Protein backbone atom coordinates (compact mmCIF):
# COMPACT_ATOMS: atom_id res chain seq x y z
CA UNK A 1 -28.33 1.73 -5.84
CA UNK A 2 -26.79 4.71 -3.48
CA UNK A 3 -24.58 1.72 -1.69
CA UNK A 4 -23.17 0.44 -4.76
CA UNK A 5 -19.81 1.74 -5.17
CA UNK A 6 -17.55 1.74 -8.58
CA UNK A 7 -14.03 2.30 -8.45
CA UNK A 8 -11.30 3.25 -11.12
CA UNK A 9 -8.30 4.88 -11.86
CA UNK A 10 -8.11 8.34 -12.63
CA UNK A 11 -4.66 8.16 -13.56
CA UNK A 12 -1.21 6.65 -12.50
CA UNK A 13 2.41 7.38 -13.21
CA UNK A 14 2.92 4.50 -14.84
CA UNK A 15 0.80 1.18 -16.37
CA UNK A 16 1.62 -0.85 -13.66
CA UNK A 17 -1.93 -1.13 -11.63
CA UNK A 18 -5.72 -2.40 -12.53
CA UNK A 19 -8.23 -1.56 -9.66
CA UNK A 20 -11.21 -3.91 -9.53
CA UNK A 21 -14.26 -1.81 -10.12
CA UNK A 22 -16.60 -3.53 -7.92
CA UNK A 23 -13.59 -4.01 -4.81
CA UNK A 24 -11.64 -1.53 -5.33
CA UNK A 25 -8.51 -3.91 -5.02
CA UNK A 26 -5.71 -2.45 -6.69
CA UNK A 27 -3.18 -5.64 -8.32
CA UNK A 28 -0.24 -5.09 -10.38
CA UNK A 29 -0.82 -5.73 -14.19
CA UNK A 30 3.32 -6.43 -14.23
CA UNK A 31 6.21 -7.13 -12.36
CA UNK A 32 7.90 -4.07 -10.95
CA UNK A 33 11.52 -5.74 -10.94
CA UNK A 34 14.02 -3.05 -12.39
CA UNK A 35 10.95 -0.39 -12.21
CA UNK A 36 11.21 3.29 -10.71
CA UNK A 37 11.06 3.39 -6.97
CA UNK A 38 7.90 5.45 -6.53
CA UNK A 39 4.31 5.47 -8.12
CA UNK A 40 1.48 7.96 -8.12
CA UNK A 41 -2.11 6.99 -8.55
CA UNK A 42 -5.30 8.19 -8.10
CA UNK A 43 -8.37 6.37 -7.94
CA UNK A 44 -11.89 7.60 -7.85
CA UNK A 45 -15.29 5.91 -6.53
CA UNK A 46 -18.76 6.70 -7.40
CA UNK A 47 -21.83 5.37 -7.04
CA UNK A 48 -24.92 4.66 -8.70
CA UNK A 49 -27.21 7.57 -7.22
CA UNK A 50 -28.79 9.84 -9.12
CA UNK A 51 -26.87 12.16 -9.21
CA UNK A 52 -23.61 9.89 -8.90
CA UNK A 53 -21.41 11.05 -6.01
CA UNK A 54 -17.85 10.37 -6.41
CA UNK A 55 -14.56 11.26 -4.72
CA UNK A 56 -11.20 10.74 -5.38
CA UNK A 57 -7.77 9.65 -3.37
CA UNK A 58 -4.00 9.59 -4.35
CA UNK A 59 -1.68 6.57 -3.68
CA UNK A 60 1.92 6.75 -3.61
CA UNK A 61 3.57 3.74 -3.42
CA UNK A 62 7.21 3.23 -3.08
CA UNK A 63 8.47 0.03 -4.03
CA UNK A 64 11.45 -1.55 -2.39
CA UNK A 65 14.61 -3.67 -3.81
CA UNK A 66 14.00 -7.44 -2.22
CA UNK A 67 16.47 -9.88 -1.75
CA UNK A 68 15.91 -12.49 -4.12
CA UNK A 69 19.25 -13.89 -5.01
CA UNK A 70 21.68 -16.47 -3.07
CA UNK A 71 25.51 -15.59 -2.85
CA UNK A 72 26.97 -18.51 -5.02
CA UNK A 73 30.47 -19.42 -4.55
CA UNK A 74 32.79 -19.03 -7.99
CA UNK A 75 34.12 -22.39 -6.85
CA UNK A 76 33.20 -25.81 -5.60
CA UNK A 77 31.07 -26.25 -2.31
CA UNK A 78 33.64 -27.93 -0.88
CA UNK A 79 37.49 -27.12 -0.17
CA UNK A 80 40.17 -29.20 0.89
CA UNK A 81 43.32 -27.08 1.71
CA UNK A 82 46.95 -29.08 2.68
CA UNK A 83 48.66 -26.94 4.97
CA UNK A 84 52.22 -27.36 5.97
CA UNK A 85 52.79 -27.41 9.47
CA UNK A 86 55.24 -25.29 9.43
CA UNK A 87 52.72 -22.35 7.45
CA UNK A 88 53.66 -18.98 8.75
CA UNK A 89 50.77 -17.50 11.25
CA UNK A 90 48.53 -14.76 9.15
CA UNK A 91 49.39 -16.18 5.47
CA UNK A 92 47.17 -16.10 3.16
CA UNK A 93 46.21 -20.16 2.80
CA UNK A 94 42.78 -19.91 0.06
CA UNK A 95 41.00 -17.38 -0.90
CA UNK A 96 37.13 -17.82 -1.36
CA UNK A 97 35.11 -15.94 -3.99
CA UNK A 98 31.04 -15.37 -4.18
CA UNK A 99 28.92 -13.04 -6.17
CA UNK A 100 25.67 -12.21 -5.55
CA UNK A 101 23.27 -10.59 -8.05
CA UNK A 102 20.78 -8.48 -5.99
CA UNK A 103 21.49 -4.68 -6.69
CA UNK A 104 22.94 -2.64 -4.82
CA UNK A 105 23.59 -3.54 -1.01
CA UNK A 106 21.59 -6.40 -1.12
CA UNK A 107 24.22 -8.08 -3.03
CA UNK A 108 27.03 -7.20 -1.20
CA UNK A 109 28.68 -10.62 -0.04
CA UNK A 110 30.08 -11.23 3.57
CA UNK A 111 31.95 -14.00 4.45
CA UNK A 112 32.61 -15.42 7.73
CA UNK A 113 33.35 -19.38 9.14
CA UNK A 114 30.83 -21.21 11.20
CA UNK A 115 32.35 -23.37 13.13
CA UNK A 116 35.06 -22.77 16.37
CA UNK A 117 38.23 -22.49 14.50
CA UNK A 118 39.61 -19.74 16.41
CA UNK A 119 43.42 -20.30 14.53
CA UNK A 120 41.70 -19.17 11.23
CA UNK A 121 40.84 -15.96 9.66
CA UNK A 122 38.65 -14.89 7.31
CA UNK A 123 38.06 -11.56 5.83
CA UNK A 124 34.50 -10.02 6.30
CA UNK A 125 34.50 -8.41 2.31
């Protein structure tokens, strides 16, 4: 009975985590999308001696923004662009638009053409 070892959580800075009692794995009981960055939890085992034993440990997790969204062009997937051949060198012949909708830097959209087209141009932001 001294070997057997029950885990729980003491407390936590927010209801996001369950720990298994008989594991100790700690899951999420909810998505953390849109949560605060850092969490605080402590988690105690004991076990079944007589007298119990027990001991605790703090967690601090910090959670991290992921990149979960693809830039999506405003426009079609394709472009077809008529140029006269007579087009002045550096003017402006389309202009592409994308959004993204990760937060922050992660949805900051740069452009750039694939492809060996050294006579074009394209604006990085």
């Amino acid at each position: 009975v001294n070997g057997v070892v029950v885990y729980s959580i003491v407390s936590q800075s927010a209801d996001y985590f369950e720990v298994e009692a008989s594991t100790g794995a700690l899951t999420l009981t909810r998505t953390l999308v849109g949560a605060d960055n850092t969490y605080v939890i402590t988690v105690r085992a004991v076990d079944l001696g007589s007298p119990p034993l027990s001991s605790t440990t703090v967690i601090t997790m910090q959670v991290t923004a992921s990149n979960r969204y693809v830039p999506e062009f405003l426009s079609p997937d394709n472009y077809t662009v008529y140029i006269e051949e007579n087009t002045v060198y550096s003017a402006p012949i389309l202009t592409v638009t994308a959004t993204d909708l990760d937060q922050g830097d992660l949805g900051t959209v740069e452009y750039s053409i694939i492809g060996n087209y050294y006579f074009l141009h394209i604006e990085p932001s």
